[in-house]
């Protein structure tokens, strides 16, 4: 989807409305067997960008041909949606009018991969028109939109699944098991620090994510992954957030800038010069279709309209008493994160550095240190798909008929809400200088114990 969303009025010809009432968590159906026969589902996608192409289209169709059938593709950019169709090898019809697509093809399942700030429109209207929803994170970008989604799920009886693939990677699943086993006693606090390198981190500042009104800031767009992991690992709900943030590196913090990299007169002296034409998928999807909407995939990271933070820190209090110190840096020399879980009987430490060939190992390592005792190192082999091996397991759960969920990795609409509400609270705290209570944002009331999808 593009920076230019002025044409969304035609694209989204009707929007759903929410009604008041209590929140209900939509359960998954739990059965005793690992694999269950799945009825072939008719699937439509709205938002035909690179994420949908790489994660939710061709691979799904090829891997689960007995379970899925793609019946429609929709995007406000007519060139991009046709390019996507060709690249995915699909034969289904394409649309630039969302309402028309839904009423024409009547999908069982709608995959939402549009600009974050528009997710709620398609999630809500999709449910109203009879579809269950698979949505990319973040579910949406503010508390009003979040509440509308929650109430629409209850009103329509349809189901929203948020695709938190990080939960499924092997080392994170092992951490969940260790925390449940009591190896470090009762969990008391967590130190969690995420580092985006100068390649990955800068990319958020050249795309539409650079604007708060499109992505809700990285507190919501990026950190929702991290907050969901915390909610899952801790097995409690976040209750209060205090945060600080600033824009001190990208945006206006440079002496020169331009519209985008390709015509830039400063490319020879800019460390962030990016030749988008070297990426065939981006060239086909974005560069070749700029004429339709003006979206520049290689936007300048020094643009003065950038209004999100590039350095963030938060203290998060959980309903069960666990306290978290969290930070996110977007201009680090390396990519990855450090996390430590402190308990009454010991500590778990993990340092994950990604995309570094010098340190590349076939496993991730977890260090467990016991109070007054020993230290052990646990090596967890890497997964064989994207996001640390999580992508394939997530797709198996959604499309492959896997019904067992011993680690409670499936994410409900309530999980999607709580992950973004931490980010929304952090953003509000940055703006006001005061702590923000999660219970003040929506009708979701934090509980000491996390509500599982199938509970």
CSV table of C-alpha atoms in Angstrom, one decimal:
chain,number,residue,atom,x,y,z
A,1,UNK,CA,0.0,0.0,0.0
A,2,UNK,CA,1.2,3.5,-0.6
A,3,UNK,CA,1.8,6.8,1.2
A,4,UNK,CA,-1.1,8.3,-0.8
A,5,UNK,CA,-4.3,7.0,0.8
A,6,UNK,CA,-6.5,9.8,-0.5
A,7,UNK,CA,-8.0,7.4,-2.9
A,8,UNK,CA,-9.1,5.1,-0.1
A,9,UNK,CA,-12.6,6.5,-0.3
A,10,UNK,CA,-13.2,4.7,-3.5
A,11,UNK,CA,-11.1,1.7,-2.4
A,12,UNK,CA,-13.0,1.4,0.9
A,13,UNK,CA,-16.6,2.3,0.0
A,14,UNK,CA,-18.1,1.3,3.3
A,15,UNK,CA,-16.8,1.1,6.9
A,16,UNK,CA,-18.0,-1.0,9.7
A,17,UNK,CA,-19.5,0.4,12.9
A,18,UNK,CA,-19.0,-0.9,16.4
A,19,UNK,CA,-21.5,-1.4,19.2
A,20,UNK,CA,-21.0,-1.2,22.9
A,21,UNK,CA,-20.7,-4.3,25.0
A,22,UNK,CA,-18.2,-6.6,26.8
A,23,UNK,CA,-15.2,-8.0,25.0
A,24,UNK,CA,-15.3,-11.7,24.1
A,25,UNK,CA,-12.3,-13.8,23.2
A,26,UNK,CA,-13.0,-15.9,20.1
A,27,UNK,CA,-11.8,-19.4,20.8
A,28,UNK,CA,-10.1,-21.7,18.4
A,29,UNK,CA,-11.6,-25.2,18.2
A,30,UNK,CA,-9.4,-27.6,20.1
A,31,UNK,CA,-9.4,-31.3,19.3
A,32,UNK,CA,-7.3,-34.2,20.5
A,33,UNK,CA,-5.4,-34.9,17.3
A,34,UNK,CA,-2.4,-33.0,15.9
A,35,UNK,CA,-3.8,-32.8,12.4
A,36,UNK,CA,-7.5,-32.4,11.5
A,37,UNK,CA,-9.1,-32.4,8.0
A,38,UNK,CA,-9.5,-28.8,6.8
A,39,UNK,CA,-12.2,-27.6,4.5
A,40,UNK,CA,-10.7,-25.8,1.6
A,41,UNK,CA,-11.0,-22.1,2.4
A,42,UNK,CA,-11.5,-19.3,-0.1
A,43,UNK,CA,-8.9,-16.6,0.6
A,44,UNK,CA,-8.7,-13.0,-0.4
A,45,UNK,CA,-5.9,-10.5,0.3
A,46,UNK,CA,-6.2,-6.8,0.7
A,47,UNK,CA,-2.9,-4.9,0.4
A,48,UNK,CA,-0.6,-6.5,-2.2
A,49,UNK,CA,2.8,-5.3,-1.1
A,50,UNK,CA,6.0,-7.3,-0.4
A,51,UNK,CA,4.9,-8.7,2.9
A,52,UNK,CA,1.8,-10.3,1.4
A,53,UNK,CA,3.8,-11.6,-1.6
A,54,UNK,CA,6.6,-13.1,0.5
A,55,UNK,CA,4.6,-14.5,3.4
A,56,UNK,CA,0.9,-15.0,2.5
A,57,UNK,CA,0.5,-15.9,-1.2
A,58,UNK,CA,2.6,-18.2,-3.4
A,59,UNK,CA,4.2,-20.2,-0.6
A,60,UNK,CA,0.8,-20.8,1.1
A,61,UNK,CA,-0.8,-21.9,-2.2
A,62,UNK,CA,2.0,-24.3,-3.0
A,63,UNK,CA,2.3,-25.7,0.5
A,64,UNK,CA,-1.3,-26.2,1.4
A,65,UNK,CA,-3.1,-26.8,-2.0
A,66,UNK,CA,-5.7,-29.1,-0.5
A,67,UNK,CA,-6.7,-26.5,2.0
A,68,UNK,CA,-6.7,-23.1,0.4
A,69,UNK,CA,-8.0,-21.4,-2.8
A,70,UNK,CA,-7.2,-17.7,-3.6
A,71,UNK,CA,-10.2,-16.0,-4.9
A,72,UNK,CA,-9.4,-12.3,-4.9
A,73,UNK,CA,-6.7,-9.7,-4.6
A,74,UNK,CA,-7.2,-6.0,-3.8
A,75,UNK,CA,-5.1,-2.9,-3.7
A,76,UNK,CA,-5.6,0.8,-4.4
A,77,UNK,CA,-2.6,0.7,-6.8
A,78,UNK,CA,-3.9,-1.1,-10.0
A,79,UNK,CA,-0.4,-1.7,-11.3
A,80,UNK,CA,0.8,-3.3,-8.1
A,81,UNK,CA,-2.1,-5.7,-7.7
A,82,UNK,CA,-1.6,-7.0,-11.2
A,83,UNK,CA,2.1,-7.3,-10.7
A,84,UNK,CA,1.4,-9.2,-7.5
A,85,UNK,CA,-1.0,-11.6,-9.2
A,86,UNK,CA,1.7,-12.4,-11.8
A,87,UNK,CA,4.5,-12.9,-9.3
A,88,UNK,CA,2.3,-15.1,-7.1
A,89,UNK,CA,1.2,-17.2,-10.1
A,90,UNK,CA,-2.5,-16.7,-9.3
A,91,UNK,CA,-5.4,-16.7,-11.7
A,92,UNK,CA,-8.0,-15.1,-9.4
A,93,UNK,CA,-9.6,-11.7,-10.2
A,94,UNK,CA,-8.1,-8.4,-9.0
A,95,UNK,CA,-9.8,-5.3,-7.6
A,96,UNK,CA,-9.2,-1.8,-6.6
A,97,UNK,CA,-12.5,-1.5,-4.8
A,98,UNK,CA,-12.5,-3.5,-1.5
A,99,UNK,CA,-16.3,-3.7,-1.1
A,100,UNK,CA,-16.7,-5.0,-4.7
A,101,UNK,CA,-14.1,-7.7,-4.1
A,102,UNK,CA,-15.8,-8.9,-0.9
A,103,UNK,CA,-19.3,-9.0,-2.4
A,104,UNK,CA,-18.1,-10.6,-5.6
A,105,UNK,CA,-15.8,-13.4,-4.4
A,106,UNK,CA,-17.2,-13.9,-0.8
A,107,UNK,CA,-14.0,-15.2,0.8
A,108,UNK,CA,-14.1,-17.4,4.0
A,109,UNK,CA,-10.8,-15.8,5.1
A,110,UNK,CA,-9.5,-12.2,4.5
A,111,UNK,CA,-5.8,-11.5,4.9
A,112,UNK,CA,-5.1,-7.9,5.8
A,113,UNK,CA,-1.7,-6.5,4.9
A,114,UNK,CA,-2.4,-2.8,4.2
A,115,UNK,CA,-0.9,0.3,5.8
A,116,UNK,CA,-1.2,-0.2,9.6
A,117,UNK,CA,-3.5,2.7,10.1
A,118,UNK,CA,-6.1,1.3,7.7
A,119,UNK,CA,-6.1,-2.3,9.2
A,120,UNK,CA,-9.2,-1.6,11.2
A,121,UNK,CA,-11.3,-0.6,8.2
A,122,UNK,CA,-10.7,-3.9,6.4
A,123,UNK,CA,-10.8,-6.1,9.5
A,124,UNK,CA,-14.2,-4.6,10.6
A,125,UNK,CA,-15.8,-4.5,7.2
A,126,UNK,CA,-14.4,-8.0,6.3
A,127,UNK,CA,-16.0,-9.5,9.4
A,128,UNK,CA,-19.3,-7.7,8.6
A,129,UNK,CA,-19.2,-9.2,5.1
A,130,UNK,CA,-18.8,-12.8,6.5
A,131,UNK,CA,-15.0,-13.4,6.6
A,132,UNK,CA,-12.7,-14.5,9.4
A,133,UNK,CA,-9.6,-12.3,9.5
A,134,UNK,CA,-5.9,-13.0,9.4
A,135,UNK,CA,-4.1,-9.7,10.0
A,136,UNK,CA,-0.5,-8.7,10.0
A,137,UNK,CA,0.8,-7.0,13.2
A,138,UNK,CA,0.0,-4.5,14.4
A,139,UNK,CA,-3.7,-5.2,14.6
A,140,UNK,CA,-4.3,-1.4,14.4
A,141,UNK,CA,-2.7,1.8,15.6
A,142,UNK,CA,-4.8,3.5,18.3
A,143,UNK,CA,-7.2,2.6,21.1
A,144,UNK,CA,-10.4,3.7,19.4
A,145,UNK,CA,-9.7,1.5,16.3
A,146,UNK,CA,-8.8,-1.3,18.6
A,147,UNK,CA,-12.0,-1.1,20.5
A,148,UNK,CA,-14.0,-1.1,17.3
A,149,UNK,CA,-12.4,-4.3,16.2
A,150,UNK,CA,-13.0,-6.0,19.5
A,151,UNK,CA,-16.7,-5.1,19.5
A,152,UNK,CA,-17.1,-6.1,15.8
A,153,UNK,CA,-15.7,-9.5,16.5
A,154,UNK,CA,-18.2,-10.0,19.3
A,155,UNK,CA,-21.1,-8.7,17.3
A,156,UNK,CA,-20.4,-10.7,14.1
A,157,UNK,CA,-19.2,-13.9,15.6
A,158,UNK,CA,-16.2,-14.0,13.2
A,159,UNK,CA,-12.6,-14.5,14.3
A,160,UNK,CA,-9.5,-12.3,14.1
A,161,UNK,CA,-6.1,-14.0,14.2
A,162,UNK,CA,-3.0,-11.8,14.6
A,163,UNK,CA,0.1,-13.3,13.0
A,164,UNK,CA,2.7,-13.2,15.7
A,165,UNK,CA,5.3,-15.5,14.1
A,166,UNK,CA,7.9,-14.6,16.7
A,167,UNK,CA,6.2,-16.9,19.2
A,168,UNK,CA,6.9,-19.9,17.0
A,169,UNK,CA,10.7,-19.7,16.6
A,170,UNK,CA,12.4,-22.5,18.5
A,171,UNK,CA,14.5,-20.6,21.0
A,172,UNK,CA,11.6,-18.4,22.0
A,173,UNK,CA,9.4,-21.5,22.5
A,174,UNK,CA,12.2,-23.0,24.7
A,175,UNK,CA,12.2,-19.8,26.8
A,176,UNK,CA,8.5,-20.2,27.3
A,177,UNK,CA,9.0,-23.9,28.5
A,178,UNK,CA,11.9,-22.9,30.8
A,179,UNK,CA,9.8,-20.2,32.4
A,180,UNK,CA,6.9,-22.6,32.9
A,181,UNK,CA,9.2,-25.2,34.4
A,182,UNK,CA,10.1,-23.1,37.4
A,183,UNK,CA,13.8,-23.5,36.8
A,184,UNK,CA,14.4,-19.9,38.0
A,185,UNK,CA,11.6,-19.9,40.5
A,186,UNK,CA,9.0,-17.2,40.3
A,187,UNK,CA,9.6,-14.6,37.6
A,188,UNK,CA,10.1,-11.1,39.1
A,189,UNK,CA,11.5,-8.9,36.3
A,190,UNK,CA,12.7,-8.8,32.7
A,191,UNK,CA,15.4,-6.8,30.9
A,192,UNK,CA,14.6,-6.6,27.2
A,193,UNK,CA,16.7,-4.6,24.7
A,194,UNK,CA,16.2,-4.7,21.0
A,195,UNK,CA,18.6,-3.4,18.4
A,196,UNK,CA,17.8,-2.6,14.8
A,197,UNK,CA,20.9,-2.2,12.6
A,198,UNK,CA,21.6,0.7,10.3
A,199,UNK,CA,20.2,-1.3,7.3
A,200,UNK,CA,17.0,-2.7,8.8
A,201,UNK,CA,16.4,0.2,11.2
A,202,UNK,CA,16.8,2.9,8.5
A,203,UNK,CA,14.3,1.2,6.2
A,204,UNK,CA,11.5,2.2,8.5
A,205,UNK,CA,12.4,5.8,8.0
A,206,UNK,CA,12.4,5.7,4.2
A,207,UNK,CA,8.9,4.0,3.9
A,208,UNK,CA,5.4,5.0,5.0
A,209,UNK,CA,6.3,3.8,8.5
A,210,UNK,CA,8.2,7.1,9.1
A,211,UNK,CA,4.8,8.8,9.7
A,212,UNK,CA,3.0,8.4,13.0
A,213,UNK,CA,-0.4,8.7,11.2
A,214,UNK,CA,0.4,5.7,9.1
A,215,UNK,CA,2.2,3.3,11.4
A,216,UNK,CA,1.5,4.6,14.9
A,217,UNK,CA,5.3,5.0,15.5
A,218,UNK,CA,7.6,2.0,16.0
A,219,UNK,CA,6.2,1.7,19.5
A,220,UNK,CA,3.2,0.1,17.7
A,221,UNK,CA,4.5,-1.1,14.3
A,222,UNK,CA,7.7,-2.8,15.4
A,223,UNK,CA,7.5,-3.2,19.2
A,224,UNK,CA,4.1,-4.9,19.1
A,225,UNK,CA,6.1,-8.1,18.3
A,226,UNK,CA,8.2,-7.6,21.4
A,227,UNK,CA,5.3,-6.7,23.7
A,228,UNK,CA,3.4,-9.8,22.5
A,229,UNK,CA,6.4,-11.9,23.3
A,230,UNK,CA,6.6,-10.4,26.8
A,231,UNK,CA,2.8,-10.9,27.4
A,232,UNK,CA,3.2,-14.6,26.2
A,233,UNK,CA,6.3,-15.3,28.2
A,234,UNK,CA,5.1,-13.6,31.4
A,235,UNK,CA,1.6,-15.1,31.1
A,236,UNK,CA,0.1,-12.0,32.6
A,237,UNK,CA,-1.4,-8.8,31.2
A,238,UNK,CA,0.4,-5.4,31.1
A,239,UNK,CA,-1.1,-2.9,33.5
A,240,UNK,CA,0.8,0.3,33.3
A,241,UNK,CA,3.5,1.8,31.0
A,242,UNK,CA,5.9,4.8,31.5
A,243,UNK,CA,8.0,5.6,28.5
A,244,UNK,CA,10.4,8.1,26.9
A,245,UNK,CA,11.4,8.5,23.3
A,246,UNK,CA,13.1,10.9,20.9
A,247,UNK,CA,14.0,11.4,17.2
A,248,UNK,CA,17.7,12.1,17.4
A,249,UNK,CA,19.4,10.4,14.5
A,250,UNK,CA,17.1,10.3,11.4
A,251,UNK,CA,14.8,12.9,9.9
A,252,UNK,CA,15.8,16.5,10.5
A,253,UNK,CA,19.1,15.4,12.2
A,254,UNK,CA,21.2,15.8,9.1
A,255,UNK,CA,22.6,18.7,7.0
A,256,UNK,CA,21.3,17.4,3.6
A,257,UNK,CA,18.3,15.5,2.3
A,258,UNK,CA,16.3,14.8,-0.9
A,259,UNK,CA,13.0,13.3,-1.9
A,260,UNK,CA,14.4,9.8,-2.5
A,261,UNK,CA,17.6,8.0,-3.2
A,262,UNK,CA,17.6,7.5,-7.0
A,263,UNK,CA,17.8,11.2,-8.1
A,264,UNK,CA,19.6,12.3,-4.9
A,265,UNK,CA,22.6,14.7,-5.6
A,266,UNK,CA,24.1,13.6,-2.2
A,267,UNK,CA,24.3,9.9,-2.9
A,268,UNK,CA,28.1,9.8,-3.0
A,269,UNK,CA,28.4,11.1,0.5
A,270,UNK,CA,25.4,9.5,2.2
A,271,UNK,CA,25.9,6.3,4.1
A,272,UNK,CA,22.2,5.5,3.8
A,273,UNK,CA,22.0,5.7,0.0
A,274,UNK,CA,19.8,2.8,-1.1
A,275,UNK,CA,19.6,1.5,-4.7
A,276,UNK,CA,16.1,0.0,-4.7
A,277,UNK,CA,16.5,-1.2,-8.3
A,278,UNK,CA,18.9,-3.9,-7.2
A,279,UNK,CA,15.9,-5.6,-5.6
A,280,UNK,CA,13.7,-7.1,-8.3
A,281,UNK,CA,10.7,-7.7,-6.2
A,282,UNK,CA,10.7,-4.1,-4.9
A,283,UNK,CA,11.3,-2.8,-8.4
A,284,UNK,CA,8.4,-4.8,-9.9
A,285,UNK,CA,6.0,-4.0,-7.1
A,286,UNK,CA,6.9,-0.4,-6.2
A,287,UNK,CA,9.2,1.4,-8.6
A,288,UNK,CA,7.4,0.3,-11.8
A,289,UNK,CA,4.1,1.3,-10.2
A,290,UNK,CA,5.0,4.7,-8.7
A,291,UNK,CA,3.0,6.4,-11.5
A,292,UNK,CA,-0.2,5.2,-10.0
A,293,UNK,CA,0.2,6.6,-6.4
A,294,UNK,CA,3.5,8.3,-6.1
A,295,UNK,CA,4.8,6.0,-3.4
A,296,UNK,CA,8.6,6.0,-3.2
A,297,UNK,CA,10.1,2.8,-1.8
A,298,UNK,CA,13.5,4.5,-1.6
A,299,UNK,CA,12.5,7.6,0.3
A,300,UNK,CA,15.1,9.7,2.1
A,301,UNK,CA,15.8,8.8,5.7
A,302,UNK,CA,16.5,12.5,6.4
A,303,UNK,CA,13.1,13.8,5.4
A,304,UNK,CA,11.8,16.6,7.6
A,305,UNK,CA,8.3,15.1,7.8
A,306,UNK,CA,9.5,12.1,9.8
A,307,UNK,CA,7.6,12.2,13.1
A,308,UNK,CA,8.3,8.9,14.8
A,309,UNK,CA,10.9,8.1,17.4
A,310,UNK,CA,14.3,6.4,16.7
A,311,UNK,CA,15.2,5.8,20.3
A,312,UNK,CA,12.7,4.5,22.9
A,313,UNK,CA,12.7,3.1,26.4
A,314,UNK,CA,9.8,1.9,28.7
A,315,UNK,CA,9.1,0.5,32.1
A,316,UNK,CA,6.1,-1.9,32.0
A,317,UNK,CA,4.3,-3.1,35.1
A,318,UNK,CA,2.3,-6.3,34.8
A,319,UNK,CA,-0.8,-7.3,36.7
A,320,UNK,CA,1.1,-10.2,38.4
A,321,UNK,CA,3.8,-7.9,39.7
A,322,UNK,CA,6.5,-8.6,37.1
A,323,UNK,CA,8.3,-5.4,36.0
A,324,UNK,CA,10.0,-5.0,32.5
A,325,UNK,CA,12.7,-2.6,31.4
A,326,UNK,CA,12.5,-2.4,27.6
A,327,UNK,CA,14.3,-0.4,24.9
A,328,UNK,CA,14.5,-0.1,21.1
A,329,UNK,CA,17.3,1.4,19.2
A,330,UNK,CA,17.1,1.9,15.4
A,331,UNK,CA,20.7,2.7,14.4
A,332,UNK,CA,22.8,0.0,15.9
A,333,UNK,CA,25.9,-1.5,14.2
A,334,UNK,CA,24.3,-4.9,14.6
A,335,UNK,CA,20.9,-6.5,14.6
A,336,UNK,CA,19.4,-8.5,17.4
A,337,UNK,CA,18.4,-8.4,21.1
A,338,UNK,CA,19.4,-9.2,24.6
A,339,UNK,CA,16.9,-10.5,27.2
A,340,UNK,CA,17.2,-11.6,30.8
A,341,UNK,CA,14.6,-13.1,33.0
A,342,UNK,CA,15.2,-12.6,36.7
A,343,UNK,CA,13.6,-15.1,39.1
A,344,UNK,CA,13.6,-16.0,42.8
A,345,UNK,CA,15.9,-19.0,42.1
A,346,UNK,CA,18.1,-17.7,39.2
A,347,UNK,CA,18.3,-16.0,35.9
A,348,UNK,CA,18.0,-16.8,32.2
A,349,UNK,CA,20.1,-14.8,29.7
A,350,UNK,CA,19.9,-14.8,25.9
A,351,UNK,CA,21.8,-12.7,23.4
A,352,UNK,CA,20.5,-13.1,19.8
A,353,UNK,CA,22.6,-11.4,17.1
A,354,UNK,CA,21.0,-11.8,13.7
A,355,UNK,CA,22.5,-11.6,10.2
A,356,UNK,CA,26.1,-11.6,11.3
A,357,UNK,CA,28.1,-14.2,9.3
A,358,UNK,CA,31.1,-13.9,11.7
A,359,UNK,CA,29.0,-15.1,14.6
A,360,UNK,CA,26.7,-17.4,12.6
A,361,UNK,CA,26.0,-20.7,14.4
A,362,UNK,CA,23.4,-23.4,13.6
A,363,UNK,CA,21.9,-22.8,17.0
A,364,UNK,CA,20.8,-20.2,19.5
A,365,UNK,CA,22.2,-20.4,23.0
A,366,UNK,CA,20.3,-19.9,26.3
A,367,UNK,CA,22.3,-19.4,29.6
A,368,UNK,CA,20.6,-20.5,32.8
A,369,UNK,CA,22.3,-19.5,36.1
A,370,UNK,CA,21.0,-20.9,39.4
A,371,UNK,CA,21.3,-19.0,42.6
A,372,UNK,CA,24.0,-20.5,44.8
A,373,UNK,CA,24.5,-23.2,42.2
A,374,UNK,CA,25.5,-24.1,38.7
A,375,UNK,CA,25.3,-22.4,35.2
A,376,UNK,CA,24.2,-24.3,32.2
A,377,UNK,CA,24.1,-23.6,28.5
A,378,UNK,CA,21.2,-24.8,26.3
A,379,UNK,CA,21.7,-24.9,22.5
A,380,UNK,CA,18.5,-24.6,20.5
A,381,UNK,CA,18.8,-25.5,16.8
A,382,UNK,CA,17.6,-22.9,14.3
A,383,UNK,CA,14.3,-23.3,12.5
A,384,UNK,CA,14.2,-23.9,8.8
A,385,UNK,CA,12.0,-21.0,7.8
A,386,UNK,CA,11.9,-17.2,8.2
A,387,UNK,CA,11.8,-15.3,11.5
A,388,UNK,CA,13.9,-17.9,13.2
A,389,UNK,CA,11.9,-20.8,12.0
A,390,UNK,CA,8.6,-19.3,13.2
A,391,UNK,CA,7.0,-18.6,9.8
A,392,UNK,CA,6.4,-22.2,8.7
A,393,UNK,CA,5.0,-23.3,12.1
A,394,UNK,CA,2.6,-20.3,12.1
A,395,UNK,CA,1.4,-21.2,8.6
A,396,UNK,CA,0.9,-24.8,9.6
A,397,UNK,CA,-1.3,-23.6,12.4
A,398,UNK,CA,-3.4,-21.4,10.2
A,399,UNK,CA,-3.5,-23.3,7.0
A,400,UNK,CA,-2.3,-26.8,7.6
A,401,UNK,CA,-4.9,-28.1,10.1
A,402,UNK,CA,-2.6,-28.2,13.1
A,403,UNK,CA,-4.9,-28.0,16.2
A,404,UNK,CA,-2.7,-28.8,19.1
A,405,UNK,CA,-1.3,-25.8,20.9
A,406,UNK,CA,0.7,-27.0,24.0
A,407,UNK,CA,2.7,-23.7,24.3
A,408,UNK,CA,-0.4,-21.5,23.8
A,409,UNK,CA,1.2,-19.8,20.7
A,410,UNK,CA,-2.0,-19.0,18.9
A,411,UNK,CA,-2.9,-15.4,19.3
A,412,UNK,CA,-6.5,-14.2,19.7
A,413,UNK,CA,-7.9,-10.7,19.1
A,414,UNK,CA,-7.3,-10.0,22.8
A,415,UNK,CA,-3.6,-10.8,22.4
A,416,UNK,CA,-3.5,-8.5,19.4
A,417,UNK,CA,-5.1,-5.8,21.4
A,418,UNK,CA,-2.8,-6.1,24.5
A,419,UNK,CA,0.3,-6.1,22.4
A,420,UNK,CA,-0.6,-2.8,20.7
A,421,UNK,CA,-2.0,-1.3,23.8
A,422,UNK,CA,1.4,-1.4,25.4
A,423,UNK,CA,2.8,0.5,22.4
A,424,UNK,CA,-0.1,3.0,22.4
A,425,UNK,CA,0.4,3.5,26.1
A,426,UNK,CA,4.1,4.1,25.6
A,427,UNK,CA,3.4,6.6,22.8
A,428,UNK,CA,1.0,8.5,25.0
A,429,UNK,CA,3.4,8.4,27.9
A,430,UNK,CA,6.1,9.9,25.6
A,431,UNK,CA,3.7,12.7,24.7
A,432,UNK,CA,2.4,13.5,28.1
A,433,UNK,CA,5.3,12.6,30.4
A,434,UNK,CA,3.1,10.6,32.6
A,435,UNK,CA,2.5,6.8,33.1
A,436,UNK,CA,-0.5,5.4,31.3
A,437,UNK,CA,-2.8,2.6,32.6
A,438,UNK,CA,-3.8,0.0,30.1
A,439,UNK,CA,-7.3,-0.3,31.6
A,440,UNK,CA,-7.9,3.4,30.7
A,441,UNK,CA,-7.5,2.8,27.0
A,442,UNK,CA,-10.2,0.2,26.0
A,443,UNK,CA,-12.7,-2.2,27.6
A,444,UNK,CA,-9.9,-4.8,27.9
A,445,UNK,CA,-9.2,-5.1,31.6
A,446,UNK,CA,-5.7,-6.5,32.5
A,447,UNK,CA,-5.8,-9.8,34.4
A,448,UNK,CA,-3.2,-11.4,36.6
A,449,UNK,CA,-3.2,-14.5,34.5
A,450,UNK,CA,-3.3,-14.4,30.7
A,451,UNK,CA,-6.4,-15.6,28.9
A,452,UNK,CA,-5.5,-18.4,26.5
A,453,UNK,CA,-7.0,-18.6,23.1
A,454,UNK,CA,-8.6,-22.0,23.7
A,455,UNK,CA,-9.6,-21.4,27.3
